[in-house]
C-alpha atoms as an extended CHARMM CRD file, in Angstrom:
* protein
*
       190  EXT
         1         1  MET       CA             38.7120000000       44.5670000000      -58.9070000000  PROA      1               0.0000000000
         2         2  LYS       CA             40.6400000000       46.6800000000      -59.4890000000  PROA      2               0.0000000000
         3         3  GLN       CA             43.2900000000       47.9570000000      -56.0640000000  PROA      3               0.0000000000
         4         4  TYR       CA             42.8060000000       51.6080000000      -54.6890000000  PROA      4               0.0000000000
         5         5  LYS       CA             45.1470000000       52.9990000000      -52.5170000000  PROA      5               0.0000000000
         6         6  VAL       CA             42.8520000000       55.0180000000      -49.7340000000  PROA      6               0.0000000000
         7         7  GLY       CA             45.1220000000       58.0710000000      -47.6180000000  PROA      7               0.0000000000
         8         8  TYR       CA             42.8970000000       58.1030000000      -44.0070000000  PROA      8               0.0000000000
         9         9  LEU       CA             43.7000000000       62.2290000000      -43.0020000000  PROA      9               0.0000000000
        10        10  ILE       CA             43.0210000000       61.7150000000      -38.5650000000  PROA      10              0.0000000000
        11        11  GLY       CA             41.2770000000       65.3730000000      -37.5850000000  PROA      11              0.0000000000
        12        12  SER       CA             41.7630000000       64.0270000000      -33.7430000000  PROA      12              0.0000000000
        13        13  LEU       CA             45.5700000000       65.0860000000      -32.4910000000  PROA      13              0.0000000000
        14        14  ALA       CA             45.1510000000       62.8580000000      -30.1320000000  PROA      14              0.0000000000
        15        15  ARG       CA             47.0190000000       59.8540000000      -29.6430000000  PROA      15              0.0000000000
        16        16  GLU       CA             44.0130000000       57.7660000000      -27.5970000000  PROA      16              0.0000000000
        17        17  SER       CA             41.4110000000       60.0490000000      -30.2350000000  PROA      17              0.0000000000
        18        18  ILE       CA             38.4250000000       57.8330000000      -30.6040000000  PROA      18              0.0000000000
        19        19  ASN       CA             38.2590000000       59.2150000000      -34.3780000000  PROA      19              0.0000000000
        20        20  ARG       CA             41.1890000000       57.2370000000      -34.6880000000  PROA      20              0.0000000000
        21        21  LYS       CA             38.6310000000       53.7760000000      -33.1690000000  PROA      21              0.0000000000
        22        22  LEU       CA             37.1140000000       55.1180000000      -35.1940000000  PROA      22              0.0000000000
        23        23  ALA       CA             40.0330000000       54.0990000000      -38.6730000000  PROA      23              0.0000000000
        24        24  HSD       CA             40.9810000000       51.4820000000      -37.5730000000  PROA      24              0.0000000000
        25        25  ALA       CA             37.5240000000       49.6560000000      -37.8260000000  PROA      25              0.0000000000
        26        26  LEU       CA             36.5450000000       51.5090000000      -40.7630000000  PROA      26              0.0000000000
        27        27  ILE       CA             40.2110000000       49.5340000000      -42.7630000000  PROA      27              0.0000000000
        28        28  ARG       CA             38.7810000000       46.4310000000      -40.7930000000  PROA      28              0.0000000000
        29        29  LEU       CA             35.3730000000       46.9490000000      -42.2870000000  PROA      29              0.0000000000
        30        30  ALA       CA             35.9760000000       47.3560000000      -46.0190000000  PROA      30              0.0000000000
        31        31  PRO       CA             36.5820000000       45.4490000000      -49.1250000000  PROA      31              0.0000000000
        32        32  GLU       CA             40.5540000000       43.8750000000      -49.3840000000  PROA      32              0.0000000000
        33        33  ASN       CA             40.6800000000       46.3320000000      -52.6030000000  PROA      33              0.0000000000
        34        34  LEU       CA             40.8480000000       49.3870000000      -50.3610000000  PROA      34              0.0000000000
        35        35  SER       CA             44.7310000000       49.5890000000      -48.8980000000  PROA      35              0.0000000000
        36        36  PHE       CA             45.2540000000       52.4510000000      -46.4760000000  PROA      36              0.0000000000
        37        37  VAL       CA             48.0270000000       54.3300000000      -45.2500000000  PROA      37              0.0000000000
        38        38  GLU       CA             47.4870000000       57.5580000000      -42.4300000000  PROA      38              0.0000000000
        39        39  ILE       CA             48.2380000000       60.7600000000      -43.8480000000  PROA      39              0.0000000000
        40        40  SER       CA             49.6010000000       62.1600000000      -40.4080000000  PROA      40              0.0000000000
        41        41  PHE       CA             49.4220000000       66.0880000000      -40.8200000000  PROA      41              0.0000000000
        42        42  SER       CA             50.9740000000       66.7290000000      -37.1050000000  PROA      42              0.0000000000
        43        43  GLU       CA             54.5840000000       68.3230000000      -37.7780000000  PROA      43              0.0000000000
        44        44  LEU       CA             52.9830000000       71.1150000000      -40.3300000000  PROA      44              0.0000000000
        45        45  PRO       CA             53.2910000000       74.3540000000      -39.3540000000  PROA      45              0.0000000000
        46        46  LEU       CA             50.9550000000       76.8910000000      -39.4230000000  PROA      46              0.0000000000
        47        47  TYR       CA             50.0740000000       77.8670000000      -42.8430000000  PROA      47              0.0000000000
        48        48  SER       CA             51.3860000000       80.9530000000      -44.6690000000  PROA      48              0.0000000000
        49        49  TYR       CA             51.5660000000       82.5300000000      -48.3010000000  PROA      49              0.0000000000
        50        50  ASP       CA             54.7380000000       83.3650000000      -47.0490000000  PROA      50              0.0000000000
        51        51  TYR       CA             56.2640000000       79.5890000000      -47.7640000000  PROA      51              0.0000000000
        52        52  ASP       CA             54.1230000000       79.4990000000      -51.5660000000  PROA      52              0.0000000000
        53        53  ALA       CA             57.8390000000       80.3470000000      -52.6570000000  PROA      53              0.0000000000
        54        54  ASP       CA             60.1860000000       77.3760000000      -50.8890000000  PROA      54              0.0000000000
        55        55  PHE       CA             57.2460000000       74.6190000000      -48.7390000000  PROA      55              0.0000000000
        56        56  PRO       CA             59.2020000000       73.4480000000      -46.2090000000  PROA      56              0.0000000000
        57        57  PRO       CA             60.0750000000       69.3000000000      -46.4090000000  PROA      57              0.0000000000
        58        58  VAL       CA             57.2790000000       68.8720000000      -44.5660000000  PROA      58              0.0000000000
        59        59  ALA       CA             54.8150000000       70.1800000000      -45.9080000000  PROA      59              0.0000000000
        60        60  ARG       CA             56.0480000000       68.8890000000      -50.1480000000  PROA      60              0.0000000000
        61        61  ALA       CA             56.3300000000       65.1370000000      -48.3440000000  PROA      61              0.0000000000
        62        62  PHE       CA             51.9180000000       66.5460000000      -47.1210000000  PROA      62              0.0000000000
        63        63  LYS       CA             51.3120000000       66.9270000000      -50.2780000000  PROA      63              0.0000000000
        64        64  ASP       CA             53.0250000000       64.5780000000      -52.1670000000  PROA      64              0.0000000000
        65        65  SER       CA             51.6720000000       61.9440000000      -49.7290000000  PROA      65              0.0000000000
        66        66  ILE       CA             48.4210000000       62.9210000000      -50.8570000000  PROA      66              0.0000000000
        67        67  LYS       CA             49.5920000000       62.6810000000      -54.6340000000  PROA      67              0.0000000000
        68        68  ALA       CA             50.1990000000       59.4070000000      -54.0910000000  PROA      68              0.0000000000
        69        69  VAL       CA             46.9960000000       57.9490000000      -53.5020000000  PROA      69              0.0000000000
        70        70  ASP       CA             43.4770000000       57.0360000000      -55.1850000000  PROA      70              0.0000000000
        71        71  ALA       CA             41.6690000000       58.4850000000      -52.9240000000  PROA      71              0.0000000000
        72        72  LEU       CA             40.4550000000       60.3420000000      -49.8320000000  PROA      72              0.0000000000
        73        73  LEU       CA             39.0090000000       59.4820000000      -46.0060000000  PROA      73              0.0000000000
        74        74  PHE       CA             38.4150000000       62.3580000000      -43.5810000000  PROA      74              0.0000000000
        75        75  VAL       CA             37.2880000000       60.2920000000      -39.9350000000  PROA      75              0.0000000000
        76        76  THR       CA             37.0210000000       64.1250000000      -37.3630000000  PROA      76              0.0000000000
        77        77  PRO       CA             36.3430000000       64.9600000000      -34.3050000000  PROA      77              0.0000000000
        78        78  GLU       CA             33.8400000000       68.2730000000      -34.2510000000  PROA      78              0.0000000000
        79        79  TYR       CA             35.5930000000       71.4290000000      -32.6050000000  PROA      79              0.0000000000
        80        80  ASN       CA             33.3720000000       74.2400000000      -31.3200000000  PROA      80              0.0000000000
        81        81  ARG       CA             30.7330000000       73.3470000000      -33.8080000000  PROA      81              0.0000000000
        82        82  SER       CA             33.4590000000       72.6640000000      -37.2050000000  PROA      82              0.0000000000
        83        83  ILE       CA             36.1570000000       70.5890000000      -38.0620000000  PROA      83              0.0000000000
        84        84  PRO       CA             39.9180000000       70.8200000000      -36.1750000000  PROA      84              0.0000000000
        85        85  GLY       CA             42.1710000000       73.6640000000      -36.5540000000  PROA      85              0.0000000000
        86        86  GLY       CA             44.6000000000       71.2360000000      -37.4330000000  PROA      86              0.0000000000
        87        87  LEU       CA             42.7450000000       69.2790000000      -39.7990000000  PROA      87              0.0000000000
        88        88  LYS       CA             42.0220000000       73.2000000000      -41.2620000000  PROA      88              0.0000000000
        89        89  ASN       CA             45.6810000000       73.7400000000      -41.6020000000  PROA      89              0.0000000000
        90        90  ALA       CA             46.2870000000       70.7340000000      -43.0290000000  PROA      90              0.0000000000
        91        91  ILE       CA             44.3510000000       70.8430000000      -46.0250000000  PROA      91              0.0000000000
        92        92  ASP       CA             44.8200000000       74.5360000000      -46.2210000000  PROA      92              0.0000000000
        93        93  TRP       CA             48.6130000000       73.4800000000      -47.2510000000  PROA      93              0.0000000000
        94        94  ALA       CA             47.8210000000       70.4520000000      -49.1750000000  PROA      94              0.0000000000
        95        95  SER       CA             45.0010000000       73.0870000000      -51.3000000000  PROA      95              0.0000000000
        96        96  ARG       CA             48.8940000000       75.5240000000      -52.1950000000  PROA      96              0.0000000000
        97        97  PRO       CA             50.1420000000       77.5110000000      -53.5310000000  PROA      97              0.0000000000
        98        98  TYR       CA             47.4850000000       78.6440000000      -55.7830000000  PROA      98              0.0000000000
        99        99  GLY       CA             47.5210000000       76.1760000000      -59.3490000000  PROA      99              0.0000000000
       100       100  THR       CA             49.3730000000       73.0160000000      -57.2850000000  PROA      100             0.0000000000
       101       101  ASN       CA             46.1940000000       72.0840000000      -55.5250000000  PROA      101             0.0000000000
       102       102  SER       CA             46.8200000000       68.1140000000      -54.1760000000  PROA      102             0.0000000000
       103       103  LEU       CA             43.0160000000       67.6160000000      -53.3740000000  PROA      103             0.0000000000
       104       104  THR       CA             41.5420000000       68.3270000000      -57.1590000000  PROA      104             0.0000000000
       105       105  HSD       CA             39.7200000000       65.3300000000      -58.3010000000  PROA      105             0.0000000000
       106       106  LYS       CA             41.0330000000       63.5500000000      -55.1940000000  PROA      106             0.0000000000
       107       107  PRO       CA             37.8360000000       61.2730000000      -54.2540000000  PROA      107             0.0000000000
       108       108  SER       CA             36.6360000000       62.5320000000      -50.3340000000  PROA      108             0.0000000000
       109       109  ALA       CA             34.1580000000       60.5710000000      -47.3780000000  PROA      109             0.0000000000
       110       110  VAL       CA             34.1880000000       62.1110000000      -44.4370000000  PROA      110             0.0000000000
       111       111  ILE       CA             33.0250000000       60.8320000000      -41.4410000000  PROA      111             0.0000000000
       112       112  GLY       CA             33.3330000000       60.8410000000      -37.8810000000  PROA      112             0.0000000000
       113       113  THR       CA             32.2850000000       60.2670000000      -34.2800000000  PROA      113             0.0000000000
       114       114  SER       CA             31.4650000000       61.9070000000      -30.6290000000  PROA      114             0.0000000000
       115       115  PRO       CA             29.5740000000       61.0560000000      -27.6110000000  PROA      115             0.0000000000
       116       116  GLY       CA             27.3080000000       63.9280000000      -28.6060000000  PROA      116             0.0000000000
       117       117  ALA       CA             24.2930000000       62.8810000000      -29.4760000000  PROA      117             0.0000000000
       118       118  ILE       CA             24.8350000000       64.4350000000      -33.4810000000  PROA      118             0.0000000000
       119       119  GLY       CA             27.5150000000       62.7920000000      -33.3580000000  PROA      119             0.0000000000
       120       120  THR       CA             30.4450000000       65.7740000000      -35.3500000000  PROA      120             0.0000000000
       121       121  ALA       CA             26.9420000000       67.0840000000      -37.8860000000  PROA      121             0.0000000000
       122       122  VAL       CA             28.5900000000       70.2420000000      -38.0260000000  PROA      122             0.0000000000
       123       123  ALA       CA             31.9880000000       69.1980000000      -38.0550000000  PROA      123             0.0000000000
       124       124  GLN       CA             31.2100000000       67.3950000000      -41.2690000000  PROA      124             0.0000000000
       125       125  GLN       CA             29.3330000000       69.7430000000      -43.0350000000  PROA      125             0.0000000000
       126       126  SER       CA             31.8110000000       72.9650000000      -42.5540000000  PROA      126             0.0000000000
       127       127  LEU       CA             34.3130000000       69.8890000000      -44.3360000000  PROA      127             0.0000000000
       128       128  ARG       CA             32.3460000000       69.8900000000      -47.1200000000  PROA      128             0.0000000000
       129       129  SER       CA             32.0190000000       72.9960000000      -48.0570000000  PROA      129             0.0000000000
       130       130  VAL       CA             35.6370000000       72.7100000000      -47.5140000000  PROA      130             0.0000000000
       131       131  LEU       CA             36.4870000000       70.2620000000      -49.6240000000  PROA      131             0.0000000000
       132       132  SER       CA             33.8940000000       71.5220000000      -52.1430000000  PROA      132             0.0000000000
       133       133  PHE       CA             35.4010000000       74.7270000000      -52.2510000000  PROA      133             0.0000000000
       134       134  CYS       CA             39.2570000000       72.5930000000      -52.8330000000  PROA      134             0.0000000000
       135       135  ASN       CA             37.0170000000       71.1280000000      -56.3460000000  PROA      135             0.0000000000
       136       136  SER       CA             37.6020000000       66.5920000000      -54.3430000000  PROA      136             0.0000000000
       137       137  PRO       CA             34.3790000000       65.0520000000      -55.6730000000  PROA      137             0.0000000000
       138       138  GLN       CA             32.6200000000       63.8700000000      -52.0140000000  PROA      138             0.0000000000
       139       139  MET       CA             30.7960000000       60.2410000000      -51.6320000000  PROA      139             0.0000000000
       140       140  ASN       CA             27.1020000000       62.6380000000      -50.0950000000  PROA      140             0.0000000000
       141       141  ALA       CA             25.4190000000       59.1020000000      -48.8260000000  PROA      141             0.0000000000
       142       142  PRO       CA             25.7320000000       57.7780000000      -46.8120000000  PROA      142             0.0000000000
       143       143  GLU       CA             26.0020000000       59.5400000000      -44.5300000000  PROA      143             0.0000000000
       144       144  ALA       CA             28.2630000000       58.8990000000      -40.8940000000  PROA      144             0.0000000000
       145       145  TYR       CA             27.3110000000       60.2490000000      -37.8770000000  PROA      145             0.0000000000
       146       146  ILE       CA             28.7180000000       58.4770000000      -35.2770000000  PROA      146             0.0000000000
       147       147  HSD       CA             27.3350000000       58.2710000000      -31.3200000000  PROA      147             0.0000000000
       148       148  TYR       CA             30.2660000000       57.0680000000      -29.7420000000  PROA      148             0.0000000000
       149       149  THR       CA             29.1330000000       54.9840000000      -26.1570000000  PROA      149             0.0000000000
       150       150  PRO       CA             32.1630000000       53.4790000000      -24.2010000000  PROA      150             0.0000000000
       151       151  GLY       CA             32.9990000000       50.7520000000      -25.9990000000  PROA      151             0.0000000000
       152       152  LEU       CA             31.8340000000       50.0620000000      -29.1360000000  PROA      152             0.0000000000
       153       153  ILE       CA             35.0660000000       49.9980000000      -30.3390000000  PROA      153             0.0000000000
       154       154  SER       CA             37.3200000000       48.2760000000      -28.6480000000  PROA      154             0.0000000000
       155       155  ASP       CA             40.8810000000       48.7580000000      -28.8030000000  PROA      155             0.0000000000
       156       156  ASN       CA             42.1620000000       46.1820000000      -31.3630000000  PROA      156             0.0000000000
       157       157  GLY       CA             38.6790000000       48.0400000000      -34.1490000000  PROA      157             0.0000000000
       158       158  GLU       CA             35.4350000000       46.0820000000      -33.6230000000  PROA      158             0.0000000000
       159       159  ILE       CA             32.9270000000       46.9010000000      -33.3350000000  PROA      159             0.0000000000
       160       160  THR       CA             30.7970000000       45.7810000000      -30.3660000000  PROA      160             0.0000000000
       161       161  VAL       CA             27.1470000000       47.0820000000      -31.7060000000  PROA      161             0.0000000000
       162       162  ALA       CA             26.3010000000       44.6330000000      -34.2920000000  PROA      162             0.0000000000
       163       163  SER       CA             24.2000000000       47.2710000000      -37.0290000000  PROA      163             0.0000000000
       164       164  THR       CA             26.3290000000       49.6690000000      -36.3240000000  PROA      164             0.0000000000
       165       165  GLU       CA             29.3240000000       47.1890000000      -37.4310000000  PROA      165             0.0000000000
       166       166  ASP       CA             26.6560000000       46.3760000000      -40.8940000000  PROA      166             0.0000000000
       167       167  PHE       CA             25.9250000000       50.1850000000      -41.0400000000  PROA      167             0.0000000000
       168       168  LEU       CA             29.5260000000       51.0660000000      -41.5320000000  PROA      168             0.0000000000
       169       169  ARG       CA             30.5220000000       47.7120000000      -43.0640000000  PROA      169             0.0000000000
       170       170  HSD       CA             27.5970000000       48.9140000000      -45.8510000000  PROA      170             0.0000000000
       171       171  TYR       CA             29.4040000000       53.0540000000      -45.6440000000  PROA      171             0.0000000000
       172       172  MET       CA             32.4960000000       51.5310000000      -47.2990000000  PROA      172             0.0000000000
       173       173  GLU       CA             31.7240000000       49.1510000000      -49.6780000000  PROA      173             0.0000000000
       174       174  GLU       CA             29.5080000000       52.7190000000      -50.5320000000  PROA      174             0.0000000000
       175       175  PHE       CA             33.3340000000       54.1200000000      -50.5530000000  PROA      175             0.0000000000
       176       176  GLN       CA             35.0400000000       51.7230000000      -52.2330000000  PROA      176             0.0000000000
       177       177  ASP       CA             32.0050000000       52.2830000000      -54.8470000000  PROA      177             0.0000000000
       178       178  PHE       CA             31.9640000000       55.6740000000      -55.4590000000  PROA      178             0.0000000000
       179       179  ILE       CA             36.2160000000       55.2930000000      -55.9740000000  PROA      179             0.0000000000
       180       180  ALA       CA             35.3910000000       53.0160000000      -59.0650000000  PROA      180             0.0000000000
       181       181  ARG       CA             32.3720000000       55.1500000000      -60.3200000000  PROA      181             0.0000000000
       182       182  LEU       CA             35.1680000000       58.5160000000      -60.2850000000  PROA      182             0.0000000000
       183       183  LEU       CA             37.4130000000       57.6530000000      -60.9830000000  PROA      183             0.0000000000
       184       184  SER       CA             36.5550000000       55.4740000000      -63.8770000000  PROA      184             0.0000000000
       185       185  VAL       CA             35.0860000000       58.8910000000      -65.3730000000  PROA      185             0.0000000000
       186       186  LEU       CA             36.7930000000       61.6020000000      -63.5510000000  PROA      186             0.0000000000
       187       187  PRO       CA             41.0320000000       59.8850000000      -63.9410000000  PROA      187             0.0000000000
       188       188  ASN       CA             42.9300000000       61.1680000000      -61.0110000000  PROA      188             0.0000000000
       189       189  ARG       CA             45.6100000000       64.3770000000      -61.3370000000  PROA      189             0.0000000000
       190       190  ALA       CA             48.3560000000       62.9880000000      -59.3910000000  PROA      190             0.0000000000
């Protein structure tokens, strides 16, 4: 079975983020032919087109990290009914300057967890809109809005509710199938 390298971006910059816990659980549940690398954006300055002529090294390294993977997994919380500002800033860096969009044809999936009952649904819709504009094909189903409750995910990435674990394993299997299907017809332009 073909191996795929997946970059994952965690929308929250908090060290103890529940979305970081979710990302670790997803990696643990993923099919063996997916390998994962976190793509951090915490050091990026705020994007401005003033940088387009000469990207700072941290921004070039960020874009190179995206180019080096076959697919992207976005694991994000919801801030004020949208995505966190840091994540939006990272996407702006990835897609600029014009003609150098690192997200073009990059398969992606969006998931998140929140203590709120709608579990990041609005943030995910906002992120999907941005990724669509950036020409990143997205896995549209299954959707995954995880209602986080204390103890749902252990510190070592184990899901403590069997039905949630089964759902997330299925989600990752579907993501692997999506990557394989998409890249068989639309090769990555890295």
